mmCIF file of C-alpha atoms in Angstrom:
data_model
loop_
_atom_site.group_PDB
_atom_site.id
_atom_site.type_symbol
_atom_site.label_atom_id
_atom_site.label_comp_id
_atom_site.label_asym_id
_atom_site.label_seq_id
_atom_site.Cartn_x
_atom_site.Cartn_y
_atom_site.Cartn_z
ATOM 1 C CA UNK A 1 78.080 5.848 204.870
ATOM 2 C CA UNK A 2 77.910 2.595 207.274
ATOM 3 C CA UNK A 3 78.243 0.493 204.346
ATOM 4 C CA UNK A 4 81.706 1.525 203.663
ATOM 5 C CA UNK A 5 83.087 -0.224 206.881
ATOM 6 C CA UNK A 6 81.952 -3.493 205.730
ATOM 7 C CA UNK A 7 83.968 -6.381 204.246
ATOM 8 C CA UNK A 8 85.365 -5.150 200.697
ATOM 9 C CA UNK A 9 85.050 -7.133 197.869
ATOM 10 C CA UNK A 10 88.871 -7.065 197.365
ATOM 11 C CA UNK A 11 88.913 -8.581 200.896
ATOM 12 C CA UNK A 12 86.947 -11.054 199.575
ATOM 13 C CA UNK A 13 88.139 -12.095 195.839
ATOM 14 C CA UNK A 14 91.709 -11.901 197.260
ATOM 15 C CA UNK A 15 90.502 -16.003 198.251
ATOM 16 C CA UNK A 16 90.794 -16.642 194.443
ATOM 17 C CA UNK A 17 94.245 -15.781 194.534
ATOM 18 C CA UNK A 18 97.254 -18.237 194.578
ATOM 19 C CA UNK A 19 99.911 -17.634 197.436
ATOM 20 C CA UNK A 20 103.153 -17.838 196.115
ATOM 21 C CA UNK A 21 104.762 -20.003 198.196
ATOM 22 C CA UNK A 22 107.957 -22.565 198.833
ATOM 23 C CA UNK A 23 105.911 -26.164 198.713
ATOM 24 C CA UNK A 24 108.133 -27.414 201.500
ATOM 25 C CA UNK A 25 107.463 -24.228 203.439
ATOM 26 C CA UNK A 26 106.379 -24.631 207.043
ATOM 27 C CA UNK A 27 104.062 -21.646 206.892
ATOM 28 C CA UNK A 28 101.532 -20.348 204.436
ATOM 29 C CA UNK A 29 98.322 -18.341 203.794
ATOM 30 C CA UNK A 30 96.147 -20.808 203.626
ATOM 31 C CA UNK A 31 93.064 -18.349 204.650
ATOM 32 C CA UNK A 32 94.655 -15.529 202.149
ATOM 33 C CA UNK A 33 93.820 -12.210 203.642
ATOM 34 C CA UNK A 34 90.282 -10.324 204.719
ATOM 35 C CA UNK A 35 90.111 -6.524 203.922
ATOM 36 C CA UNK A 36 87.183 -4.463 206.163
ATOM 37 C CA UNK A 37 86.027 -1.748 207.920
ATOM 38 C CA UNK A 38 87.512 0.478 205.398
ATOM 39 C CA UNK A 39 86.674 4.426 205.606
ATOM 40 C CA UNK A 40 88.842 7.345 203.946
ATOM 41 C CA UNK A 41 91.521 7.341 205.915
ATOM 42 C CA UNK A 42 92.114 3.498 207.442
ATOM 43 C CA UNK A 43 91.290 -0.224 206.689
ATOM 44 C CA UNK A 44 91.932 -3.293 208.790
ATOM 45 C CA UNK A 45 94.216 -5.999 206.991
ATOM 46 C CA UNK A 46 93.438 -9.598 208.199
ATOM 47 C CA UNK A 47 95.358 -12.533 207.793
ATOM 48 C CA UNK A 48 96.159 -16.036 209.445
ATOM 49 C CA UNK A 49 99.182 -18.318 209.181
ATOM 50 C CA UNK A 50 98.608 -21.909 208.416
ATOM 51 C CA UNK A 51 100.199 -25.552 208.032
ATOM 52 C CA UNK A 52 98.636 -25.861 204.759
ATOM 53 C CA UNK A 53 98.349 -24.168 201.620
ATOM 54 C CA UNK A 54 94.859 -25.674 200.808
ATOM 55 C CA UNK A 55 92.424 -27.628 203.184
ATOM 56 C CA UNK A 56 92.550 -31.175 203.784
ATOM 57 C CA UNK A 57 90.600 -32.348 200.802
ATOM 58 C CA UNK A 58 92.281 -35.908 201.342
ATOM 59 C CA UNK A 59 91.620 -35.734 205.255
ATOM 60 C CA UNK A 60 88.965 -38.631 207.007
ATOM 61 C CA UNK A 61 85.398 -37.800 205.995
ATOM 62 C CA UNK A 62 83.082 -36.800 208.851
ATOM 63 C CA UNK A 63 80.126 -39.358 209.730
ATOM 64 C CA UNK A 64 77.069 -38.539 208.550
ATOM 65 C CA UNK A 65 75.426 -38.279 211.623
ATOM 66 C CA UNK A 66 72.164 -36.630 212.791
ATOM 67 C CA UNK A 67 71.927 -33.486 215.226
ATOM 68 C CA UNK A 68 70.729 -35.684 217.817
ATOM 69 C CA UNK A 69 73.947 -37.941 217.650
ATOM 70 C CA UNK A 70 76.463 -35.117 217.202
ATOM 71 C CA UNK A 71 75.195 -33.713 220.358
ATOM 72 C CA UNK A 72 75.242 -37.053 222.696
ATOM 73 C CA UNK A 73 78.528 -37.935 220.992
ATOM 74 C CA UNK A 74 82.244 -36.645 221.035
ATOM 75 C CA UNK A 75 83.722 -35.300 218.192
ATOM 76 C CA UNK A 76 84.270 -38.077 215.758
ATOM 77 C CA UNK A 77 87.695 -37.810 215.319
ATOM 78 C CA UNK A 78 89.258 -41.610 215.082
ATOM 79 C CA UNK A 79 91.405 -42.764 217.810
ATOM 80 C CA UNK A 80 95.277 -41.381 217.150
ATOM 81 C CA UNK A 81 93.996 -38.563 214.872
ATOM 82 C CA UNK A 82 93.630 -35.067 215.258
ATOM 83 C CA UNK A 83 90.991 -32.670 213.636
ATOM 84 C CA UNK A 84 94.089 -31.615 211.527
ATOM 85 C CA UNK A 85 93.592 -35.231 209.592
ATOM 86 C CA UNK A 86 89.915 -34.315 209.201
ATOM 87 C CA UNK A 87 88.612 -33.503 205.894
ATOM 88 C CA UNK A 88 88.681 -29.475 205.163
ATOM 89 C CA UNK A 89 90.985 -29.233 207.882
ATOM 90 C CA UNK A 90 93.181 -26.009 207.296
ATOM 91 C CA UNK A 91 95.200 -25.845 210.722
ATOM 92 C CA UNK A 92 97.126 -23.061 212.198
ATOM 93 C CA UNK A 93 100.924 -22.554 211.909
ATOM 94 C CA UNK A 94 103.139 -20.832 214.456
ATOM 95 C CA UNK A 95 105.130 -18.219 212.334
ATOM 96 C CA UNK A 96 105.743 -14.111 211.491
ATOM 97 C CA UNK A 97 103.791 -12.095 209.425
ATOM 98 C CA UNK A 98 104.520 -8.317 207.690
ATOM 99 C CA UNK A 99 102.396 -6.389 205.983
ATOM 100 C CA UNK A 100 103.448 -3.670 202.972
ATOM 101 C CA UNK A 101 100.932 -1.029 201.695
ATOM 102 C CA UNK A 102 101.895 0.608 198.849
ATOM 103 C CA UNK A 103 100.448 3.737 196.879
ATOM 104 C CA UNK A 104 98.999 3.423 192.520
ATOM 105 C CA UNK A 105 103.189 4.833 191.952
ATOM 106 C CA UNK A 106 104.426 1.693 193.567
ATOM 107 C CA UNK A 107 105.310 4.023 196.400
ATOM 108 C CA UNK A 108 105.272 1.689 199.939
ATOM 109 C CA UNK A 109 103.549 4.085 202.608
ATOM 110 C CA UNK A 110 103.034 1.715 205.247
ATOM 111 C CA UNK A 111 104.976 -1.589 206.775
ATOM 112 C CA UNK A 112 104.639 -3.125 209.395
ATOM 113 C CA UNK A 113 107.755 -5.223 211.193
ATOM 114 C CA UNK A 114 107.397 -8.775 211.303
ATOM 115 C CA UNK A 115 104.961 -10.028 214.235
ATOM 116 C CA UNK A 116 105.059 -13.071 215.635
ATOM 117 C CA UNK A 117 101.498 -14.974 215.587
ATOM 118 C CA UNK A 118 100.435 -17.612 218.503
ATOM 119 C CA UNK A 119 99.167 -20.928 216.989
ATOM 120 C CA UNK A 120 97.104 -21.240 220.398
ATOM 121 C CA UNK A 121 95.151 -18.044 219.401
ATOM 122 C CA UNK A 122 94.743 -19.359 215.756
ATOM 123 C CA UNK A 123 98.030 -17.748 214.151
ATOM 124 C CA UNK A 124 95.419 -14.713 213.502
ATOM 125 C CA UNK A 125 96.775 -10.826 212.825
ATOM 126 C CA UNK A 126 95.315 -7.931 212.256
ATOM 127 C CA UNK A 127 96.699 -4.818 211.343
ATOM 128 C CA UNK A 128 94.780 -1.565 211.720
ATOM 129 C CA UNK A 129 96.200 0.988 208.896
ATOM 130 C CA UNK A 130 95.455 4.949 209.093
ATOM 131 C CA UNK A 131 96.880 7.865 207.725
ATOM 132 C CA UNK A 132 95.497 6.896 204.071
ATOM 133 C CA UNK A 133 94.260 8.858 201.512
ATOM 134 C CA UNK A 134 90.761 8.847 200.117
ATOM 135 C CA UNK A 135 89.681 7.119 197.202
ATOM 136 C CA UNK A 136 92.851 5.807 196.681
ATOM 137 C CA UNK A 137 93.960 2.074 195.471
ATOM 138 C CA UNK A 138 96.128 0.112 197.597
ATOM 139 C CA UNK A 139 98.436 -2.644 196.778
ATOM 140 C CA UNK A 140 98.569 -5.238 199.570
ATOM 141 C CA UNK A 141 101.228 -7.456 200.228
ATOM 142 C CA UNK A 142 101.666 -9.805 203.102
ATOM 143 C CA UNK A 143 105.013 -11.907 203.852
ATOM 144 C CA UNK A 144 105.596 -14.651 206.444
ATOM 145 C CA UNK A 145 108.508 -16.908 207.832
ATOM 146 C CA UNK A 146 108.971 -19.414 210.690
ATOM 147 C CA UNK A 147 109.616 -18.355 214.072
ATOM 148 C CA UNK A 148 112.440 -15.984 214.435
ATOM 149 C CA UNK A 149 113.872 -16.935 210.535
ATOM 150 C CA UNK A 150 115.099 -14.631 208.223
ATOM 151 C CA UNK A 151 113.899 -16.450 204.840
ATOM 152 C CA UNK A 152 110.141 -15.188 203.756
ATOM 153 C CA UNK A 153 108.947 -18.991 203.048
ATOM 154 C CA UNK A 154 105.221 -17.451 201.611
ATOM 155 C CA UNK A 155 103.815 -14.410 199.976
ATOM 156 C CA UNK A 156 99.907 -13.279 199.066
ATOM 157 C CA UNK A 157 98.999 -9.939 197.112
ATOM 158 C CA UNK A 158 95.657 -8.061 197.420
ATOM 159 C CA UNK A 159 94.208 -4.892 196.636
ATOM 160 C CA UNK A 160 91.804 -2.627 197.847
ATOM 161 C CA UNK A 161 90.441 1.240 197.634
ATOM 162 C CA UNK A 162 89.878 3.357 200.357
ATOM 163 C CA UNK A 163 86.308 5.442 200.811
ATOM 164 C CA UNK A 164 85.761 8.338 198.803
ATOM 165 C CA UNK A 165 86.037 11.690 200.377
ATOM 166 C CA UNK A 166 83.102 12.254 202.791
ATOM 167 C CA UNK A 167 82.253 15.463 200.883
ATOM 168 C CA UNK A 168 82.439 13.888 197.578
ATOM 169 C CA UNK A 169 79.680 13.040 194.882
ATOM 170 C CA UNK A 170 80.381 9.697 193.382
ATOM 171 C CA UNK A 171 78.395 6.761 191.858
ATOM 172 C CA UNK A 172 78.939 3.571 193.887
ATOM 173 C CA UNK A 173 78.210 0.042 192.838
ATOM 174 C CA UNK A 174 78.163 -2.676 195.175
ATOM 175 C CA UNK A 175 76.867 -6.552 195.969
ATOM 176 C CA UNK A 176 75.331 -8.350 199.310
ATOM 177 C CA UNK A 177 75.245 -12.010 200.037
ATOM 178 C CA UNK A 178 73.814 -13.967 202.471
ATOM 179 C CA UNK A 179 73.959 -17.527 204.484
ATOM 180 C CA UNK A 180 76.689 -19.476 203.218
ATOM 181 C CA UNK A 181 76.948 -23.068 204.310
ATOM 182 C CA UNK A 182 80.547 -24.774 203.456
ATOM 183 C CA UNK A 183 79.198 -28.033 202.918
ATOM 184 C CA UNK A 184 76.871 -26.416 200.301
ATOM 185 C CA UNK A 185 79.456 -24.795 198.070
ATOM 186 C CA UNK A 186 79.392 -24.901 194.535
ATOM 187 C CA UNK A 187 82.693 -26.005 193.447
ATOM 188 C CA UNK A 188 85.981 -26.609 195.282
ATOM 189 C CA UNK A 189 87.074 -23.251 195.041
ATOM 190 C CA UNK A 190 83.927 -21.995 196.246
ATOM 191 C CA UNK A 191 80.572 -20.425 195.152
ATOM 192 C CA UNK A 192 79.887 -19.379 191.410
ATOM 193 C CA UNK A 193 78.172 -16.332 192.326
ATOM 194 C CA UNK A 194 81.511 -14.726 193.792
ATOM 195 C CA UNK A 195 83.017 -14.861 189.822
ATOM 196 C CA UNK A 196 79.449 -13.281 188.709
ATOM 197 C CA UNK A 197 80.126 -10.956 191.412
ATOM 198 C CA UNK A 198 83.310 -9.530 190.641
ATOM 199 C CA UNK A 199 82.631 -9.363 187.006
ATOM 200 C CA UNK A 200 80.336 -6.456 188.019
ATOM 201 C CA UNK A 201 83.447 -4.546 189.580
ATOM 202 C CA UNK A 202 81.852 -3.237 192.508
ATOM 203 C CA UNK A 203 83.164 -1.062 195.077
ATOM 204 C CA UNK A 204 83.060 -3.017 197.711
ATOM 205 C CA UNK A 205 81.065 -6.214 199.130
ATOM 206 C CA UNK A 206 78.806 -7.015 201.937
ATOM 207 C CA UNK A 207 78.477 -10.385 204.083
ATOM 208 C CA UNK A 208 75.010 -10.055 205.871
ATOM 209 C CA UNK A 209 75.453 -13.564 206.805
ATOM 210 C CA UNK A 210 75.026 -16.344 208.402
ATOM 211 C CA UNK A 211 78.393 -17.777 207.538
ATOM 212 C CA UNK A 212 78.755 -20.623 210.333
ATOM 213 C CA UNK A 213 76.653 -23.099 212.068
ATOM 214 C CA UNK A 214 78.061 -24.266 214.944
ATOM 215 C CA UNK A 215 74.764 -26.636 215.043
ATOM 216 C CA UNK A 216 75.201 -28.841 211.713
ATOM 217 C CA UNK A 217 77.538 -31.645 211.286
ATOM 218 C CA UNK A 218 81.268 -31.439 210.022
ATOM 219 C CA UNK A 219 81.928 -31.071 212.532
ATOM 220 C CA UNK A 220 78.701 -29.809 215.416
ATOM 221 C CA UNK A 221 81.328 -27.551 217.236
ATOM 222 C CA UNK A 222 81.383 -28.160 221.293
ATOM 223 C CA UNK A 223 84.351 -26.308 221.959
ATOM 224 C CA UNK A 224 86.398 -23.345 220.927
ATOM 225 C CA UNK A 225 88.905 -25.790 218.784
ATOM 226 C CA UNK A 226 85.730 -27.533 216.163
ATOM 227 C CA UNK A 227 84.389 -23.849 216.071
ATOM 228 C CA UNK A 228 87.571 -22.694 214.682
ATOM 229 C CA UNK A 229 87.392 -25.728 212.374
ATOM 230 C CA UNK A 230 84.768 -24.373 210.860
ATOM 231 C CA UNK A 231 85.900 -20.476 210.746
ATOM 232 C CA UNK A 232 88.723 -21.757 208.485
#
């Protein structure tokens, strides 16, 4: 079934999760971690490494202009700022990442070695995990540390269950979503409907989108830095 290689919903609720992490650590999962394109066997494990625990909530608030202005003007970022000191800034850190799977005994079947992440690329990873078994739950766990240190400075746990056997007969609950403005959020920590959501335990979750809009304010993106702005 198609719909099993779309975003999981324990890709998703993994966002309500607190990283455990060192305050004073340089590095931290700001972004959490994205589980997808899950099937039997594999999943993809996505992550990114970032400056901040949280976004700027504090950061300068972005002018309230119209379309028309944001597209004659430069980004309104204040002289001797960066769009780091923008509000709902959550910027990229260089740093390592590792990733542990580990089986419902506690077993660990896959890890990766630490991999260095490029700020200039976002500090994104990916890691593309096969050899699993069906229907199976997996615990995720993702470490990181600076640049070529030894001390894990952060920490974020997941889950999520692999496709059932392709052969198999089983009942399958799941929920869809659609556009999904930031600036239109619910609450800080982000839309009610993703608690409602989980409460009906589905098997997995679907995005259909739109989830960005590189043409409304906060900032209108004109190059590949405001776009990523808004991605995180």
């Amino acid at each position: 079934m198609r719909v099993w290689n779309k975003l999981t919903l324990a890709g998703m609720m993994v966002l309500m999760m607190g990283a455990t992490a060192c305050s004073e650590a340089a590095v931290h999962f700001g972004n959490t971690m994205k589980i997808g394109e899950v099937t039997p066997t594999s999943a993809i494990v996505w992550t990114r490494l970032t400056a901040r625990s949280e976004l700027n909530r504090d950061g300068i608030a972005w002018p309230k202009w119209s379309k028309e202005k944001c597209i004659a003007r430069p980004l309104p970022v204040p002289k001797d700022k960066t769009l780091a000191d923008m509000a709902g800034a959550m910027p990229a850190a260089a740093g390592e990442v590792r990733l542990t799977l580990s089986d419902p005994d506690g077993k660990v079947v896959y890890q990766s070695e630490f991999v260095a992440v490029d700020p200039k690329e976002d500090s994104t990873k990916q890691f593309s995990v096969t050899g699993l078994t069906p229907g199976t739950n997996y615990a995720v766990r993702l470490d990181a540390r600076k640049p070529g240190g030894t001390l894990v400075f952060a920490a974020q746990s997941g889950s999520f269950a692999t496709a059932p056997d392709p052969t198999a007969v089983k009942p399958i609950t799941f929920v869809a979503v659609t556009g999904q403005r930031y600036d239109t959020i619910d609450t800080p920590q982000g839309p009610l409907s993703y608690k409602s959501m989980a409460a009906l335990k589905p098997d997995f979750f679907v995005h259909t989108g739109d989830i960005l809009y590189y043409d409304k304010p906060h900032p209108f993106v004109k190059c590949a830095a405001s776009a990523r702005f808004k991605w995180n």
